[in-house]
Coordinates of C-alpha atoms in Angstrom, one line a residue:
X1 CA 23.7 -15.9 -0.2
X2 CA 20.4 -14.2 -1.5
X3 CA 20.0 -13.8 -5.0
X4 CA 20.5 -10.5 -5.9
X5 CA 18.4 -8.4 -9.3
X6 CA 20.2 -10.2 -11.8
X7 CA 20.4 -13.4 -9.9
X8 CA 17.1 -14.8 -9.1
X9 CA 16.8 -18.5 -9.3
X10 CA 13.8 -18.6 -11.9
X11 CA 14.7 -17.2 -15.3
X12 CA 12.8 -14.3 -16.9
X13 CA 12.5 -12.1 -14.0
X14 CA 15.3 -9.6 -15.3
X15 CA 15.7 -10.1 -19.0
X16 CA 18.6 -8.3 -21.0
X17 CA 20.7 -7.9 -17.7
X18 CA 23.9 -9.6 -17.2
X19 CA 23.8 -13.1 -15.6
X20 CA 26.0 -13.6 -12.9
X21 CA 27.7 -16.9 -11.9
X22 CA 27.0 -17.5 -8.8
X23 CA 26.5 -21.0 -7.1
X24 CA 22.9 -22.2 -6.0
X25 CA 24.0 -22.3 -2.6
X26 CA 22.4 -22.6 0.5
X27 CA 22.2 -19.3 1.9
X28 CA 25.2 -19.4 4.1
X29 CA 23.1 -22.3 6.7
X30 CA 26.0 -24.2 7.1
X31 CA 25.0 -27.1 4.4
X32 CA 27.0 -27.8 1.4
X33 CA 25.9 -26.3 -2.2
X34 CA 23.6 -27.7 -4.4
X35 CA 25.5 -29.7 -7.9
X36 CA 24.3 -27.1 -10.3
X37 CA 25.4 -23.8 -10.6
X38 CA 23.1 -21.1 -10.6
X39 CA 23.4 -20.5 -14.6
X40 CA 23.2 -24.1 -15.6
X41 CA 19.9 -24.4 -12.9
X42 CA 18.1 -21.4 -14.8
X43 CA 19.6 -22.8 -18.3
X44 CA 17.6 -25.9 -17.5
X45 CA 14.4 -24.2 -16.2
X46 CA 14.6 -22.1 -19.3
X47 CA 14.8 -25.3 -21.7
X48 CA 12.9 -27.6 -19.7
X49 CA 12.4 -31.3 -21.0
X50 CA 11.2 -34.1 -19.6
X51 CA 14.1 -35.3 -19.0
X52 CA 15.6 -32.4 -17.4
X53 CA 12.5 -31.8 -15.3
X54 CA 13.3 -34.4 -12.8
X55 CA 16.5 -33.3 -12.1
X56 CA 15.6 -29.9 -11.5
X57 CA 12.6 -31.1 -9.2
X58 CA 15.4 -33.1 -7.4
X59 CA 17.4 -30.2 -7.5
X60 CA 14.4 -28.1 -5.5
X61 CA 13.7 -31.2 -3.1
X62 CA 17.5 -31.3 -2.0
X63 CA 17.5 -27.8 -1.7
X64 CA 14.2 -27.6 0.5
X65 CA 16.0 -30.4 3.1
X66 CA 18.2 -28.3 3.0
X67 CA 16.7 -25.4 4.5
X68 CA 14.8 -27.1 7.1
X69 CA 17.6 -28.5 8.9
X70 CA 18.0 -25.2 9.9
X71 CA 14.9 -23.2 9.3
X72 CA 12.3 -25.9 10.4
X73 CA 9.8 -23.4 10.3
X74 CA 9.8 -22.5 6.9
X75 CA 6.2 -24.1 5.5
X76 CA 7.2 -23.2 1.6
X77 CA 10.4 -25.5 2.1
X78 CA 8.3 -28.4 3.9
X79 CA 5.7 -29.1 1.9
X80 CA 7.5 -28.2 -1.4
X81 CA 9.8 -30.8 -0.4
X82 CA 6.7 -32.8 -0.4
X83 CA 4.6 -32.1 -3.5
X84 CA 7.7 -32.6 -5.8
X85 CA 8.2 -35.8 -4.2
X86 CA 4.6 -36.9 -4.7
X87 CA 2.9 -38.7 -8.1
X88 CA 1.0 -35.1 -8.6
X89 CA 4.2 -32.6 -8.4
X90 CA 6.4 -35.3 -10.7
X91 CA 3.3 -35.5 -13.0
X92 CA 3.1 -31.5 -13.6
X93 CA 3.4 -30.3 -17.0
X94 CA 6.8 -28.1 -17.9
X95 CA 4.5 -25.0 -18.1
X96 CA 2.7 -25.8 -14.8
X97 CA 6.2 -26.8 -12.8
X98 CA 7.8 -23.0 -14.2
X99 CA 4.8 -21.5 -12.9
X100 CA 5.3 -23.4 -9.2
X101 CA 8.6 -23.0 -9.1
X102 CA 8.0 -19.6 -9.5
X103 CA 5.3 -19.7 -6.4
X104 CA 7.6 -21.0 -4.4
X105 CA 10.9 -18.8 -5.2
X106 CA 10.0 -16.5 -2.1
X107 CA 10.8 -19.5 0.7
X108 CA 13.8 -20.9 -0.9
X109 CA 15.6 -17.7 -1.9
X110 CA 14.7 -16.5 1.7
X111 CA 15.1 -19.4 4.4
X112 CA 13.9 -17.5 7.1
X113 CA 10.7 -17.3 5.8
X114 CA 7.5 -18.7 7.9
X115 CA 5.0 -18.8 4.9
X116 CA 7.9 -18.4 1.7
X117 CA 4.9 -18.6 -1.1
X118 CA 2.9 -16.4 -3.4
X119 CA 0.3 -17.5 -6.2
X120 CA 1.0 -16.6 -9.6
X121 CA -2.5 -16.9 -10.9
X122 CA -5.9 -17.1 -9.4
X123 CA -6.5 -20.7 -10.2
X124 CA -2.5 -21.6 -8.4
X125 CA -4.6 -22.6 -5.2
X126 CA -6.3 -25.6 -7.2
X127 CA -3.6 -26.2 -9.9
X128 CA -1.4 -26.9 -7.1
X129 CA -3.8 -28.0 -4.5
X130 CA -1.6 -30.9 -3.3
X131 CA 1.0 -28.3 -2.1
X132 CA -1.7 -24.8 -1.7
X133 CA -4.1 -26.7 0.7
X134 CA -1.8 -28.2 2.7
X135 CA 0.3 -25.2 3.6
X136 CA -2.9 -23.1 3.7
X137 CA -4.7 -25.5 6.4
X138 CA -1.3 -25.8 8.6
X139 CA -1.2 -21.9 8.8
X140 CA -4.4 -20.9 9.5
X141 CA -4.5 -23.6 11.9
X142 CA -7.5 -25.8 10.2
X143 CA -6.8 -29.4 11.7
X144 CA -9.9 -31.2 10.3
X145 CA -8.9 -30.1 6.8
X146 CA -12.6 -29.9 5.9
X147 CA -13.0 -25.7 6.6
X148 CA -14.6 -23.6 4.0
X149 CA -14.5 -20.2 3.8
X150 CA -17.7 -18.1 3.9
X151 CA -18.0 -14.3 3.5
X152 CA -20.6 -12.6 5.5
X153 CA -20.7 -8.6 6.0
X154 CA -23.8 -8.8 8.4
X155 CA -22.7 -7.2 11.7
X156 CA -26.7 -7.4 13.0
X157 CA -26.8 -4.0 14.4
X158 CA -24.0 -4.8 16.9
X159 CA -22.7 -1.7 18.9
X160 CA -19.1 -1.6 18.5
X161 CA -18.3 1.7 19.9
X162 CA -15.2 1.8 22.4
X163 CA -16.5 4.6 24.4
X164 CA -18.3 2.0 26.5
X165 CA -14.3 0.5 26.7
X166 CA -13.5 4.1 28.8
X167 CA -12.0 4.7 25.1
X168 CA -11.7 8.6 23.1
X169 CA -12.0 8.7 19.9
X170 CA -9.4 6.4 17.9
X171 CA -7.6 6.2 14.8
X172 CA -9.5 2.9 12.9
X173 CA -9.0 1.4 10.1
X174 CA -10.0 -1.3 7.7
X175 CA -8.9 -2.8 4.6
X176 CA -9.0 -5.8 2.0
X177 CA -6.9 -7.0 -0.5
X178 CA -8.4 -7.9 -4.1
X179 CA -7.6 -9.6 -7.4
X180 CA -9.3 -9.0 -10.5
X181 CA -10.7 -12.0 -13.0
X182 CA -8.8 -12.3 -16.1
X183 CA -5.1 -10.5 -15.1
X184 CA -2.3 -12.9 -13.8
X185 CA -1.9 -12.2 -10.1
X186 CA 1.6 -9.5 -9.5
X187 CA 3.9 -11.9 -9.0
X188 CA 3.7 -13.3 -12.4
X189 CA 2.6 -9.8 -14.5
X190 CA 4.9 -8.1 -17.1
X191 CA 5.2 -4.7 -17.4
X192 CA 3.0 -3.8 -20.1
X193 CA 0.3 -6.2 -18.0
X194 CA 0.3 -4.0 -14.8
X195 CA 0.1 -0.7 -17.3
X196 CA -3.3 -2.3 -18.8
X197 CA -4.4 -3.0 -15.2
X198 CA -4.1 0.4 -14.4
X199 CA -5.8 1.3 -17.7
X200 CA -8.5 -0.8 -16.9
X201 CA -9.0 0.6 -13.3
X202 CA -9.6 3.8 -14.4
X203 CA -13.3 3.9 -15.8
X204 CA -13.7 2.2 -12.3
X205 CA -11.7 5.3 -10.5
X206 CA -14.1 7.8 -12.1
X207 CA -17.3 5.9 -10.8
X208 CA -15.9 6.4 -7.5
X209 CA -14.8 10.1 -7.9
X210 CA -18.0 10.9 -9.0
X211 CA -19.6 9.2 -5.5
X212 CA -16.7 10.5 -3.1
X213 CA -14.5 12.7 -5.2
X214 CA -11.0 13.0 -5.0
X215 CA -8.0 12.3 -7.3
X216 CA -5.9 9.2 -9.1
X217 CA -2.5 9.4 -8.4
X218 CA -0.1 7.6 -10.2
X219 CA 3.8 6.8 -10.8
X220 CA 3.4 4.7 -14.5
X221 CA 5.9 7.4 -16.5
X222 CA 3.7 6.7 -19.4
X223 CA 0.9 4.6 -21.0
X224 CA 3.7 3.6 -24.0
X225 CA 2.0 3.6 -27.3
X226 CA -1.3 4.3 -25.9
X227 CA 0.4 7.8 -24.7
X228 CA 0.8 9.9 -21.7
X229 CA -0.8 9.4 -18.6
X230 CA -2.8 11.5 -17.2
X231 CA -2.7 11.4 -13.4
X232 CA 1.2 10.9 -13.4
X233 CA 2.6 12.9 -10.7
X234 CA 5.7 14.4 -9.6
X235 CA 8.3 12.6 -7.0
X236 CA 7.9 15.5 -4.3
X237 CA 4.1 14.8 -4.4
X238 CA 4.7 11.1 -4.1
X239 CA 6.9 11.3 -1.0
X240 CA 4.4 13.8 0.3
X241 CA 1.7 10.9 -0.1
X242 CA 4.2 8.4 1.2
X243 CA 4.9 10.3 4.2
X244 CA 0.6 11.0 4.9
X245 CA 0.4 6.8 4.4
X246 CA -1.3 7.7 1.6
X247 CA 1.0 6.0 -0.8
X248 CA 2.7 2.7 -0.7
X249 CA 7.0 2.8 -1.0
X250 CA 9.2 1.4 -3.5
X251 CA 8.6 -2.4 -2.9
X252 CA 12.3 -3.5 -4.1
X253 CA 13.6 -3.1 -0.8
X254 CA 11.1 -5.8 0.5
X255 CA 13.3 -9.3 -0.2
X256 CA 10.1 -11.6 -0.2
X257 CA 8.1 -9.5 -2.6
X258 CA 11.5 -9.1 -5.1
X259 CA 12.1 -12.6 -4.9
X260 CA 8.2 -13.3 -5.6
X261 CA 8.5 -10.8 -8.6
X262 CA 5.5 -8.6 -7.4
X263 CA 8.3 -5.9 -7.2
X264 CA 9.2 -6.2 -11.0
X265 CA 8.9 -3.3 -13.1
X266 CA 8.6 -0.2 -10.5
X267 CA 7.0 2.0 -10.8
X268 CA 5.3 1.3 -14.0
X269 CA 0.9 0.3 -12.9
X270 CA 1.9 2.1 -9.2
X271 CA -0.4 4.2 -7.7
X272 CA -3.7 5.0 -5.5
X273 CA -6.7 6.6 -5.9
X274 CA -8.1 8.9 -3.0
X275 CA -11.5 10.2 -2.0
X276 CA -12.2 14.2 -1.0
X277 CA -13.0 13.6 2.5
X278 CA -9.5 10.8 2.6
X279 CA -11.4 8.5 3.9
X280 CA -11.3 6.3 1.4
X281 CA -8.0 5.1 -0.1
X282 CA -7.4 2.2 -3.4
X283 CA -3.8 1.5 -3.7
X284 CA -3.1 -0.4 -7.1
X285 CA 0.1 -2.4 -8.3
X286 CA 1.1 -3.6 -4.3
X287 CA 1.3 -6.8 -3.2
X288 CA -2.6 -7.5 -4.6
X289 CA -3.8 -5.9 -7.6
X290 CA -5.8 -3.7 -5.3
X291 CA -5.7 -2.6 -1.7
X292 CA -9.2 -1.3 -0.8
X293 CA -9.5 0.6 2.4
X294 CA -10.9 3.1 4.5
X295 CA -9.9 4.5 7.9
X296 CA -10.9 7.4 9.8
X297 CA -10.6 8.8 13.5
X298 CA -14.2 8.0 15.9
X299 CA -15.7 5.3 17.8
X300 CA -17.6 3.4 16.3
X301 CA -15.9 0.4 14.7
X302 CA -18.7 0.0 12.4
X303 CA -18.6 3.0 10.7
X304 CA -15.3 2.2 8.8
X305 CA -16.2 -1.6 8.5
X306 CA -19.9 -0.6 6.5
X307 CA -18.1 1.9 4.7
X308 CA -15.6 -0.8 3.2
X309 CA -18.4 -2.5 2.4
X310 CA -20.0 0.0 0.9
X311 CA -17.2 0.8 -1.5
X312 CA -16.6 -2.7 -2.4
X313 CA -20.2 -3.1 -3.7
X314 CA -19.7 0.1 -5.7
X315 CA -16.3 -0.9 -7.4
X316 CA -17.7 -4.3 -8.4
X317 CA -21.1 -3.2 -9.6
X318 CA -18.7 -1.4 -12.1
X319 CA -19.2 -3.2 -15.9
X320 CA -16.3 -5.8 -16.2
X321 CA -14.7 -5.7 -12.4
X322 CA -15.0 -9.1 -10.8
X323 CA -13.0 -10.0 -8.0
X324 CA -11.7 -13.6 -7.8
X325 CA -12.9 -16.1 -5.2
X326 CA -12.0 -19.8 -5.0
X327 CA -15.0 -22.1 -3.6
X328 CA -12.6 -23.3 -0.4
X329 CA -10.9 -19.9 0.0
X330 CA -12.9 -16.9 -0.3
X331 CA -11.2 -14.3 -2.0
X332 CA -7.9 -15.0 -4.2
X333 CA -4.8 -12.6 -3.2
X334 CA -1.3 -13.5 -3.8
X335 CA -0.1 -14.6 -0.4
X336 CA -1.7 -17.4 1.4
X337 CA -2.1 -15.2 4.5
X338 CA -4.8 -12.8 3.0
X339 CA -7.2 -16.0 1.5
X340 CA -10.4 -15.8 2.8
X341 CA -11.6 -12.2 4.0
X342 CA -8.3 -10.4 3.0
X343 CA -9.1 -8.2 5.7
X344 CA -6.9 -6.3 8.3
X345 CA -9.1 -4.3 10.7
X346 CA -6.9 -2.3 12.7
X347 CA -7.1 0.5 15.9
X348 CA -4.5 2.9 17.8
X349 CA -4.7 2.6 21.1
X350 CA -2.2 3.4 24.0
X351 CA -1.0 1.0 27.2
X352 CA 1.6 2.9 28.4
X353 CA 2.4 0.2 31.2
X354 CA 2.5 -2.7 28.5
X355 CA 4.9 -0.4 26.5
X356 CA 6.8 0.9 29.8
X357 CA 10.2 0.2 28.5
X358 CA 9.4 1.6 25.1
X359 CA 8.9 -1.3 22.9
X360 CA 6.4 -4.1 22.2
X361 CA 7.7 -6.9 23.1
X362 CA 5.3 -7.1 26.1
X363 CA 2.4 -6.0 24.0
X364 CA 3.0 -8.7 21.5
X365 CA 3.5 -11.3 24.3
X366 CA 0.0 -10.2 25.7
X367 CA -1.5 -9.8 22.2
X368 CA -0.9 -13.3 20.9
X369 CA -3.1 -15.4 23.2
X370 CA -6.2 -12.6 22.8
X371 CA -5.5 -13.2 19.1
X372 CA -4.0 -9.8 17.9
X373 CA -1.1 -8.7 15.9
X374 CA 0.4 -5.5 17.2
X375 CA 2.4 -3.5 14.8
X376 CA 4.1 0.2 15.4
X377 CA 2.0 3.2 14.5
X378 CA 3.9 3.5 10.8
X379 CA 2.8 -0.4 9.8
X380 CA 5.3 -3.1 10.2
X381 CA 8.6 -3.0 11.7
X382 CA 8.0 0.8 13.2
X383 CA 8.6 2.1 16.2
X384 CA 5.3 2.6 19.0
X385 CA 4.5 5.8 20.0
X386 CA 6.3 8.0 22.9
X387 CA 2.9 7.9 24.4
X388 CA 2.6 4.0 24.3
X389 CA 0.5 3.9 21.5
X390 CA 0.3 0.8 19.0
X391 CA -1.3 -0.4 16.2
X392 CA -3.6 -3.7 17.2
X393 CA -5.9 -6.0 14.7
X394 CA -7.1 -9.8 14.9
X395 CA -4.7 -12.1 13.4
X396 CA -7.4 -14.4 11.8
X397 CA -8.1 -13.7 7.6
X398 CA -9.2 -17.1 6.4
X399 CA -12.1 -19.5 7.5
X400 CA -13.7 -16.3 9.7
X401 CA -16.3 -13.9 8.4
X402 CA -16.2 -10.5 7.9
X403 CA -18.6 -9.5 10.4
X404 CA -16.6 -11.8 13.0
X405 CA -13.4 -10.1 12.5
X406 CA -14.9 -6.8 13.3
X407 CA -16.2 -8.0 16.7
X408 CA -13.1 -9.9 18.1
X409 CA -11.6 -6.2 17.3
X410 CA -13.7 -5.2 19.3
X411 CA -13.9 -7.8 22.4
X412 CA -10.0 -7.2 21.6
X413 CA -9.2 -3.8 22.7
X414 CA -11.6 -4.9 25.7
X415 CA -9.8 -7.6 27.4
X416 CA -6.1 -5.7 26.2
X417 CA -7.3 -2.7 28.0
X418 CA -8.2 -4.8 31.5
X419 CA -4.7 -6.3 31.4
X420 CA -3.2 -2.6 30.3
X421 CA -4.7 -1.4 33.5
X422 CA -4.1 -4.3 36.1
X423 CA -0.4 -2.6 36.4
X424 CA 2.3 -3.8 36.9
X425 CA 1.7 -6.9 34.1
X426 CA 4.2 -10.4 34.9
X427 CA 4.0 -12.6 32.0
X428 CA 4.9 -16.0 32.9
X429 CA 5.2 -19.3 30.1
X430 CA 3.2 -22.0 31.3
X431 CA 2.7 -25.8 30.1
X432 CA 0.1 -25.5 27.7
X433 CA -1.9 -28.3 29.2
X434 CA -3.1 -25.7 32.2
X435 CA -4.1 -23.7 29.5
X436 CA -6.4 -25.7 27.5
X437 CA -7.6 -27.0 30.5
X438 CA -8.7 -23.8 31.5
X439 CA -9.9 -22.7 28.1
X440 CA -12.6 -25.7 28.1
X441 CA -13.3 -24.6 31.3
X442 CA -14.2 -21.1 30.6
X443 CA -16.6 -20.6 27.0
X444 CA -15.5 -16.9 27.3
X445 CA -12.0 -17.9 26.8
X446 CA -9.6 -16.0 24.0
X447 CA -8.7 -17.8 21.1
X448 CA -5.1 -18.2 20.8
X449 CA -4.5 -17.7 17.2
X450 CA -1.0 -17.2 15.5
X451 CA 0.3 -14.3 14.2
X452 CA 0.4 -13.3 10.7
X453 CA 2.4 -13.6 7.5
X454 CA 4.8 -10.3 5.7
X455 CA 7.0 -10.1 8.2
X456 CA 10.8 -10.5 9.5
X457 CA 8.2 -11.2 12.6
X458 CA 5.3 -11.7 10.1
X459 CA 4.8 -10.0 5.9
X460 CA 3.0 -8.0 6.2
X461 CA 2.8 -6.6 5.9
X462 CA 3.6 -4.9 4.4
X463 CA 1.7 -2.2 4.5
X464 CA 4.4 -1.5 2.3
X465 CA 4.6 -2.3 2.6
X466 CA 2.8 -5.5 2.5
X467 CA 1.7 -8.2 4.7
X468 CA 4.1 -11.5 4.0
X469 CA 7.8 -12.3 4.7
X470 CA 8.4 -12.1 8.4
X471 CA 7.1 -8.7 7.2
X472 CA 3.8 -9.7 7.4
X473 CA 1.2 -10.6 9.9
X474 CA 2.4 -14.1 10.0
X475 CA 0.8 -16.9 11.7
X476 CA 3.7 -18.0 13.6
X477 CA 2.9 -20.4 16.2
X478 CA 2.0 -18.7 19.5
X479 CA 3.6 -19.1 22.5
X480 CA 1.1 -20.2 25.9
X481 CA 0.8 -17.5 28.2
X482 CA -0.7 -16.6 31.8
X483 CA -0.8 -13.3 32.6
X484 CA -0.7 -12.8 36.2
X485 CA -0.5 -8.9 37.9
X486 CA 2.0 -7.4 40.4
X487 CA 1.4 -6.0 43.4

């Protein structure tokens, strides 16, 4: 079973509701339950001791072999299973273990999880280095172990513009996910935290309207003792924003993000921030602290990539905003699958024949070996257009700079659209061998890079919905494809 509001495995998430008894079970795999009952296991998390600590480590570890007999893909469950069992997980103090037990809630209340882990703090990905790096390095495919990220913006006048593809004009779209210094990251933020977030955002929000214009909306009912808040809004203009993609939905029907806690407290330090021209969009209170993005309909990939840029220089140059970075990472966000860039560059594009029989399974089949994701027009888990059209962006986020993503969008669209026209497409599996063989062979070669992290499929997602689960652009590992074309 999953836990449900008033039954997540680590206490404090729903104080003054009514605890259920329920038994720590195994999620209905098949396995037999765990020897504590859900109550006494959060009892003993509650009032840890020395002496209870092992046993609830234990506890974890038997759980986590657990799930992988049947879930061998869950990476939260592997190398949890791990760290507890190693000198530096037994050795963590009772604060620290609450605080990784809490990281780690998302893969073992959710089995099916590929990534199942969200950071509670910024410095989570060095406090708990022995399991963080690890998992990190496996899913962003770094086999020396010795990658470090470096952020570079400098796209050296390339010319990005898909009209030289045969392209019209498309719908683009760039954003990043960002953490500030000195708040607890969402997962791990109380209500009155994510209200003085907000509060703290908004000298920052009136820098920007007075650069781009525009308006704050939020959903916090009120600022409690420090009164009412001033850009509250009503809930027909919030589904109106919802339904533009302006705003973000209620994140409680995402199981990963409940289970992480980053779904606590709604709606109280939700909201956005939007520029006249709506270019330029700021969600707050989401899966990162803040969701910086711009998008607009052209051309010229560029011109949405240096305007993110752009804007991130202005909110940062603001008195008292620093975003977190970590030396090996880049920048800090609360799911593994963002580190690095935190970037998602994205693009609409149409191919009809890949999306003949009106969904994208072929499309994602093609996708993964050029190193895309492909999403539906709506974010995650949407459906594609009647006209074919579907959301593409490179899967890579960590240990790849800025300016690089950019440009495999670019050579992306490029190779998907000579496949979309060598009609009809027969994709055949092939021993994986032939295909390395023929990537040495050929220096213009696609990467094949997995896909990413929110989702049932990836995170996310979620665009929120957010980017994690199997909602979220996972990196799964990709299957080896040849594409081969019909007569």
């Amino acid at each position: 079973m999953r836990f449900t509001d008033s039954q997540h495995l680590f206490p404090g998430e729903r104080r003054g509701q009514e605890q259920h008894k329920t038994r720590f079970t195994t999620n209905n795999m098949g396995s037999s339950a765990s020897t504590l009952s859900d109550d006494v296991f959060k009892s003993l998390l509650k009032d840890m001791t020395t002496e209870t600590k092992g046993l609830i480590i234990a506890e974890i570890v038997k759980k986590c072999n657990e799930i992988l007999i049947d879930n061998p893909g869950n990476r939260c469950a592997k190398y949890a299973a791990e760290y507890l069992s190693s000198e530096e997980g037994k050795s963590l103090s009772n604060e620290d273990a609450q605080i990784f037990f809490k990281c780690i809630c998302t893969g073992i209340e959710n089995p099916d999880s590929s990534l199942g882990c969200y950071a509670m703090t910024p410095t989570d990905y060095n406090k708990f280095g022995g399991f963080f790096d690890k998992l990190i390095r496996d899913y962003h495919g770094d086999e020396t172990g010795t990658k470090k990220h470096v952020t570079d913006w400098s796209a050296d006048n390339a010319n990005y513009d898909v009209k030289k593809l045969g392209q019209d004009e498309l719908s683009m779209r760039v954003r990043v996910g960002r953490n500030l210094v000195g708040f607890n990251l969402p997962g791990k933020m109380d209500k009155q935290e994510r209200i003085n977030f907000e509060k703290r955002m908004l000298p920052a929000f009136d820098q920007l309207i007075k650069k781009y214009g525009g308006k704050v909306y939020s959903l916090t009912p009120d600022f409690g003792v420090a009164g009412e808040n001033p850009n509250l809004i009503s809930e027909s203009k919030y589904k109106e924003l919802v339904d533009a993609h302006v705003m973000f939905k209620d994140m409680a029907a995402d199981s990963y993000l409940k289970s992480a806690g980053i779904a606590n407290d709604w709606p109280s330090g939700r909201g956005c921030w939007q520029s006249e021209d709506k270019m330029r969009i700021i969600w707050f209170g989401e899966e990162d602290q803040l969701r910086i993005m711009c998008m607009k309909k052209g051309s010229d990939l560029l011109e949405v990539f240096t305007n993110l840029n752009e804007m991130l220089n202005t909110v940062e140059s603001i008195e008292g905003i620093e975003f977190a970075k970590d030396d090996n990472y880049g920048y800090v966000t609360s799911c593994p699958s963002n580190l690095g860039t935190g970037m998602r560059a994205s693009v609409h594009v149409k191919i009809p024949n890949l999306t003949s029989d009106g969904t994208d399974k072929k499309a994602k089949e093609v996708c993964k070996p050029l190193g895309l994701s492909v999403r539906g027009t709506g974010g995650e888990h949407t459906p594609i257009g009647a006209d074919g059209t579907v959301d593409i962006s490179p899967s890579a986020r960590l240990f790849i700079r800025e300016s690089e993503i950019i440009g495999k969008l670019y050579e992306g669209i490029e190779k998907l659209m000579a496949i979309e026209n060598q009609s009809p497409i027969i994709i055949k599996e092939v021993p994986k061998s032939s295909i390395e063989k023929t990537n040495e062979e050929s220096s213009d070669s696609p990467t094949v890079a997995e896909s990413s992290g929110k989702t049932k499929d990836e995170q996310a997602a979620s665009e929120s919905t957010t980017e994690h689960s199997p909602k979220y652009d996972q990196l799964s590992p990709t299957p080896v494809l040849a594409i081969t074309t019909g007569k």
